[in-house]
Tab-separated table of C-alpha atoms in Angstrom:
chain	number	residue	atom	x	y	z
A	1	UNK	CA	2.124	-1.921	-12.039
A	2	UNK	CA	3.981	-1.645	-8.928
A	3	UNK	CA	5.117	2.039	-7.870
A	4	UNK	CA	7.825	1.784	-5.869
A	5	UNK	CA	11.090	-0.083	-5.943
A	6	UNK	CA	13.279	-0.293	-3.064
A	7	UNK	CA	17.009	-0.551	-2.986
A	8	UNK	CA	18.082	-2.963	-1.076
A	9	UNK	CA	16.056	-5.703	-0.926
A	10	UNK	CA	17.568	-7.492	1.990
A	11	UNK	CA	20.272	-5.213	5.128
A	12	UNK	CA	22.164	-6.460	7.560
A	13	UNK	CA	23.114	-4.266	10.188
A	14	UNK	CA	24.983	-4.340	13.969
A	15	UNK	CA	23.581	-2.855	16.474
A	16	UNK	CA	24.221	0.440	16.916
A	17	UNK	CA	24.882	1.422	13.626
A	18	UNK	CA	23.071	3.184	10.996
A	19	UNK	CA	20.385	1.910	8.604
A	20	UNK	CA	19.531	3.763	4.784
A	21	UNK	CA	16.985	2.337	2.655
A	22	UNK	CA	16.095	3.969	-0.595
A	23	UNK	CA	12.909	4.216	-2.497
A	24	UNK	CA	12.108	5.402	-6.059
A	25	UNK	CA	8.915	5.782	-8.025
A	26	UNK	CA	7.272	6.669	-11.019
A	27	UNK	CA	4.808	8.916	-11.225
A	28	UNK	CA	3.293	12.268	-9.588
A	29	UNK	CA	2.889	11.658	-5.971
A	30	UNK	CA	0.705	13.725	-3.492
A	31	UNK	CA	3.188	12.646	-0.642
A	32	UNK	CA	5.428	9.319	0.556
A	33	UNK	CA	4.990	7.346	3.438
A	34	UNK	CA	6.937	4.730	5.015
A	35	UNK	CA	5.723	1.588	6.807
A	36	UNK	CA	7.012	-1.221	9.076
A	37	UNK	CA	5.863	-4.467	9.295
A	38	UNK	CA	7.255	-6.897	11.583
A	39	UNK	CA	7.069	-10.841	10.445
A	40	UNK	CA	3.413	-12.227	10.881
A	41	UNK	CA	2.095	-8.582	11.602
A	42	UNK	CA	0.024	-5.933	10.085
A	43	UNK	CA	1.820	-2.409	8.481
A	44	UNK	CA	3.224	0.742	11.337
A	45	UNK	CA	2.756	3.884	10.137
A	46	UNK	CA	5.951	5.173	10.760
A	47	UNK	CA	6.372	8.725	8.781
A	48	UNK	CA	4.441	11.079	5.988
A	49	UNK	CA	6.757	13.280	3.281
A	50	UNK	CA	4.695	16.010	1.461
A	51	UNK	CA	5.212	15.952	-2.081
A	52	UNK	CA	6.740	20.187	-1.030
A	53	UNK	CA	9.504	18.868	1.381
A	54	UNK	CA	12.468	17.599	1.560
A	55	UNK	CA	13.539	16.311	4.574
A	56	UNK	CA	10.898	15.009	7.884
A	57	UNK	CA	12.693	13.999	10.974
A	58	UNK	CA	10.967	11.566	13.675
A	59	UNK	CA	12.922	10.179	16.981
A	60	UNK	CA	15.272	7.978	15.382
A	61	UNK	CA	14.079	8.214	11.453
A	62	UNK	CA	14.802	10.644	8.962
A	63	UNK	CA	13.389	11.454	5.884
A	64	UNK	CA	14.235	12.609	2.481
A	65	UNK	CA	12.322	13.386	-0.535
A	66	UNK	CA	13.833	14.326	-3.881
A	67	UNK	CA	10.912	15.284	-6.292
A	68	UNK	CA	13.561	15.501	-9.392
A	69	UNK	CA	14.729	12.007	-8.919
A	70	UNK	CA	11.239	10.572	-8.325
A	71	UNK	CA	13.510	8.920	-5.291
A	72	UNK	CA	13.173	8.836	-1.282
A	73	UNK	CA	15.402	7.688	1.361
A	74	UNK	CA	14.883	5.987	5.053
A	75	UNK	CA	17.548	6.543	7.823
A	76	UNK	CA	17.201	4.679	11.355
A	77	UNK	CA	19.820	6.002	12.944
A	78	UNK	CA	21.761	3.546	16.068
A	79	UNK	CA	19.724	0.962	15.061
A	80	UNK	CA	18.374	-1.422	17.643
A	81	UNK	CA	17.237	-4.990	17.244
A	82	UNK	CA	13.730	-4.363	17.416
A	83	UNK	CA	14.133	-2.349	14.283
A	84	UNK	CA	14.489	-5.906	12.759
A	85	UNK	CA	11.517	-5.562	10.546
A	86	UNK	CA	10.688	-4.894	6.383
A	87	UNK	CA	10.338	-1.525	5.479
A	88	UNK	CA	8.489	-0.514	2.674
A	89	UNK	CA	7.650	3.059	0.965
A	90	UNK	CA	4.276	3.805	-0.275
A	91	UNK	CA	3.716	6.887	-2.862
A	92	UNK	CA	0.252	8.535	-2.387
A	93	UNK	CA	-1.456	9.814	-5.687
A	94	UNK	CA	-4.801	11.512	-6.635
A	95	UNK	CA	-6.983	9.025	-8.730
A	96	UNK	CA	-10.457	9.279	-10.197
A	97	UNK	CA	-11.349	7.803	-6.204
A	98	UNK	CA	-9.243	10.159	-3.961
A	99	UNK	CA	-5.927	9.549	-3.229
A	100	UNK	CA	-4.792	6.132	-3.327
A	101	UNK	CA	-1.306	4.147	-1.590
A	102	UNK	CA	0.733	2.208	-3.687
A	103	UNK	CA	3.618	0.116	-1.790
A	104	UNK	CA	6.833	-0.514	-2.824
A	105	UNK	CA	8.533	-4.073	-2.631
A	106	UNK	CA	10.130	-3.742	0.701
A	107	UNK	CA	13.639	-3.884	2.490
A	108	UNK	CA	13.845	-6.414	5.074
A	109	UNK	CA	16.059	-5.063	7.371
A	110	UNK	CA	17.563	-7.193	9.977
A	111	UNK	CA	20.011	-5.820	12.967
A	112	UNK	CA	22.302	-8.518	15.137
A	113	UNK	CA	23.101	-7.721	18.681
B	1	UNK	CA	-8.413	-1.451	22.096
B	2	UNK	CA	-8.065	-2.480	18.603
B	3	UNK	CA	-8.080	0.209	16.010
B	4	UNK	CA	-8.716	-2.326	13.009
B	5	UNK	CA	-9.503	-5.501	13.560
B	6	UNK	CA	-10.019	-8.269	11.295
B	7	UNK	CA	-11.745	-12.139	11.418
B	8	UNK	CA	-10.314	-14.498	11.662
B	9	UNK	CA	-6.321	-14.758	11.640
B	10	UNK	CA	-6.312	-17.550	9.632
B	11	UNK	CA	-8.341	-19.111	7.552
B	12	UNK	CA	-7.739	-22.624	6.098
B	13	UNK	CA	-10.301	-23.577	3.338
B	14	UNK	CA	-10.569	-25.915	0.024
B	15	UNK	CA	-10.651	-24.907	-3.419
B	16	UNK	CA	-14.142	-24.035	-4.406
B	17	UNK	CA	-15.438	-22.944	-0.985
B	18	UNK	CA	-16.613	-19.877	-0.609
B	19	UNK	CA	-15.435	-17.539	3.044
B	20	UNK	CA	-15.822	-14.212	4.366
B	21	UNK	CA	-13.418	-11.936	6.118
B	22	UNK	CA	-14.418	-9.092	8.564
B	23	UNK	CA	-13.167	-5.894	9.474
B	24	UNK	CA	-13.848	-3.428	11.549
B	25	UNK	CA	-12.415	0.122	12.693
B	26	UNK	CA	-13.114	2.353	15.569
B	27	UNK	CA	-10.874	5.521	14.120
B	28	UNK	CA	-14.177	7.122	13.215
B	29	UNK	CA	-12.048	7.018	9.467
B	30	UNK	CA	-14.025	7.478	7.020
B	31	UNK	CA	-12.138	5.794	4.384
B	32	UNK	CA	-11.404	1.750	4.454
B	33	UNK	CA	-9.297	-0.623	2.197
B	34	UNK	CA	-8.542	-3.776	1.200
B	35	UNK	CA	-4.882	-5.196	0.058
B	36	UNK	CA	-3.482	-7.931	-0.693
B	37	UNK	CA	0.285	-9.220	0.434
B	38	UNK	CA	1.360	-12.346	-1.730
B	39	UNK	CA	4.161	-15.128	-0.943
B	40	UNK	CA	6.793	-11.953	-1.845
B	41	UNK	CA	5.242	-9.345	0.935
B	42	UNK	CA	4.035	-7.351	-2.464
B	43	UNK	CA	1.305	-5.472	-1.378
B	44	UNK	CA	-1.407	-4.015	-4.064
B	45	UNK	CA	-5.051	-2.441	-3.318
B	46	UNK	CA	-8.211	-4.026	-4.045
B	47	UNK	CA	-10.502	-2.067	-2.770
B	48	UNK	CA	-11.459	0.923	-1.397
B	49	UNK	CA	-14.610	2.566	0.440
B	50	UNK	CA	-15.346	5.962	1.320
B	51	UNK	CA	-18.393	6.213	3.610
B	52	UNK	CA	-19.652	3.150	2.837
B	53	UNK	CA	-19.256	3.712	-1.238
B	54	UNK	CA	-17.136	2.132	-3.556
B	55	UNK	CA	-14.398	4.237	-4.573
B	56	UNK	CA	-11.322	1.848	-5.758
B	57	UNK	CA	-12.026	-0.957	-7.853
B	58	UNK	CA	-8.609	-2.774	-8.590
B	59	UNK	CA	-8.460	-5.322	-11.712
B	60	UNK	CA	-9.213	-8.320	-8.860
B	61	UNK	CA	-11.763	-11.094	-10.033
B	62	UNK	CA	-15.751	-10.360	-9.692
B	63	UNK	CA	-15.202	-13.739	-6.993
B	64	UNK	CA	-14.434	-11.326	-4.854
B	65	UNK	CA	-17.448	-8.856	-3.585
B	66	UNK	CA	-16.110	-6.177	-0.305
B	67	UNK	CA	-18.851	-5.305	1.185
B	68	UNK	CA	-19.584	-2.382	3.473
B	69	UNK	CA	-22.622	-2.128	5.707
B	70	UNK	CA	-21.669	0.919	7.214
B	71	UNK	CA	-18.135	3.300	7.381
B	72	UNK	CA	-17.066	1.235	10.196
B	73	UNK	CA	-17.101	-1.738	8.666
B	74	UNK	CA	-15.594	-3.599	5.076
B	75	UNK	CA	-16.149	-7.357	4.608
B	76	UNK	CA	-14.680	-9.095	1.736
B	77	UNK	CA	-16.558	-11.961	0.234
B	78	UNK	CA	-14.754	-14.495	-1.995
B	79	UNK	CA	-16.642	-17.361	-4.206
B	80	UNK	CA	-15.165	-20.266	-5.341
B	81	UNK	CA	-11.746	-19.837	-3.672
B	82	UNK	CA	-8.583	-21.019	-5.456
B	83	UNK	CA	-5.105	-22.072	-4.896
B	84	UNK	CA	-4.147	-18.486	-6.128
B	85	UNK	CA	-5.878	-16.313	-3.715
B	86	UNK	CA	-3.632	-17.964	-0.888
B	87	UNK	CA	-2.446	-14.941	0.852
B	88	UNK	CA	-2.314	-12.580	3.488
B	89	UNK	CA	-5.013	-9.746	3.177
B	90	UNK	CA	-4.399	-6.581	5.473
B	91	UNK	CA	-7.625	-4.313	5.588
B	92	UNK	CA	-6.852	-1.353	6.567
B	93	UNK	CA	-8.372	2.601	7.161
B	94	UNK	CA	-7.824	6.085	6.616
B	95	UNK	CA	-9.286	9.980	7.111
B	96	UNK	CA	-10.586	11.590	4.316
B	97	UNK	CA	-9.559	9.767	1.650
B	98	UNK	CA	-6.442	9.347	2.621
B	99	UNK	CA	-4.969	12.687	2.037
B	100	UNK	CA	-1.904	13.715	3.461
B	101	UNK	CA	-2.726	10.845	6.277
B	102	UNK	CA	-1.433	7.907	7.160
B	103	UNK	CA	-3.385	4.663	7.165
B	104	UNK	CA	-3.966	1.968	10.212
B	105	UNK	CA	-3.851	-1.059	9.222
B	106	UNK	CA	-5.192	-4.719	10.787
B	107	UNK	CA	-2.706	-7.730	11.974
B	108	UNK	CA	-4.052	-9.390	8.630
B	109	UNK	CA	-6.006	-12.422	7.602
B	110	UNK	CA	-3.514	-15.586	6.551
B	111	UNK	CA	-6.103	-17.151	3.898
B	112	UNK	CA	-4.829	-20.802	2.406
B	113	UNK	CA	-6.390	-22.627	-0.061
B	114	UNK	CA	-5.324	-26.342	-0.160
C-alpha cells in the first residue's frame, strides 16, 4: 500500500512567495527524502531527513521531520517559476532486501510569474 | 554524461508483443531499481538489485523478468504486453542499498500498449 500521502495535491503560487507541502506516513522510516520531477522527466534528488532530525536546510528548501506525527514538511522559500514541478516525499525503510523507497502521491506545484 | 540512462524513451507496441527496456548507470552504485509511474504519477517499486542479485521482488506479474548482467546494468523484460502495463517506468540507482542515500534516477521509458 502506498506510504506516503501528501497534502496538497495540487499549489498555486506567485512568484516570489513561499511554497509548504506536507507529507505523512505510516510506518518506521530509516529517513525521508524529497524528489522533483518536472513534466516528461525523470525524479531530482533534492534533500535526505534522518529518521534523528528534525529540521535539514538546503539553498532555498527546508526541511522538517516530526517522528511523533509520522508527518514531514517541504518549504521552497521565494519561489521561482522553475520550481514549477511535482514534489513528492519518499519514506526509506529496512526490509528483508535493505532499505527500500516508497513515494508518496505527489504535490504538483505550479508558480505564475 | 548520463548518470542513468535508459532505452528507448518511448516505446509504442501491441498487446501481446513482447519488448525490452535498458538501463544503465555509471555511479559505480551498487544498488539498481525498477518503478513504475502510472496515468496518476503514483510511483511503486518493482524491483530491486544489489550487485547484480535480486533483492526486491514487488507483487508485479512473472511477464515481467529484470534482468541484470552485471551491477551496471538492469534490463526489464516484459512478455505478452497488455493495455495495463501502459506507463512510464523510471529505473533508477543507489549506494549501498540505499541507506541514508539518495537515489539517481533515469528520464524514464513512456511504454504504450495500443
Amino acid at each position: 500500500s502506498q506510504q506516503g500521502e501528501e497534502d496538497p495535491q495540487a499549489l498555486s503560487i506567485q512568484e516570489g512567495e513561499n511554497a509548504t507541502m506536507n507529507c505523512s506516513y505510516k510506518t518506521s522510516i530509516n529517513n525521508l527524502q524529497w524528489y522533483r520531477q518536472n513534466s516528461g522527466r525523470g525524479l531530482v534528488h533534492l534533500i535526505l531527513i534522518r529518521s534523528n532530525e528534525r529540521e535539514k536546510h538546503s539553498g532555498r528548501l527546508r526541511v522538517t521531520l516530526d517522528t511523533s506525527k509520522k508527518s514531514s514538511s517541504l518549504l521552497i522559500t521565494a519561489s521561482r517559476a522553475a520550481d514549477t514541478a511535482s514534489y513528492f516525499c519518499a519514506t526509506a525503510a529496512l526490509t528483508g532486501g535493505g532499505n527500500k523507497l516508497t513515494f508518496g502521491t505527489g504535490t504538483q506545484l505550479k508558480v505564475e510569474l | 554524461d548520463t548518470a542513468v540512462s535508459q532505452t528507448p524513451k518511448y516505446l509504442v507496441t501491441q498487446m501481446g508483443n513482447d519488448k525490452s527496456i535498458k538501463c544503465e548507470q555509471n555511479l559505480g552504485h551498487d544498488t539498481m531499481y525498477w518503478y513504475k509511474q502510472d496515468s496518476k504519477k503514483f510511483l511503486k517499486i518493482m524491483f530491486s538489485y544489489n550487485n547484480k542479485e535480486l533483492i526486491i521482488n514487488e507483487t508485479v506479474p512473472n511477464r515481467f523478468s529484470p534482468k541484470s548482467p552485471d551491477k551496471a546494468h538492469l534490463n526489464l523484460h516484459i512478455n505478452s504486453l497488455e493495455l495495463g502495463d501502459s506507463a512510464v517506468y523510471f529505473c533508477a540507482s543507489s549506494q549501498l542499498f540505499g541507506g541514508d542515500y539518495g537515489y539517481t534516477f533515469g528520464s524514464g521509458t513512456r511504454l504504450t500498449v495500443v
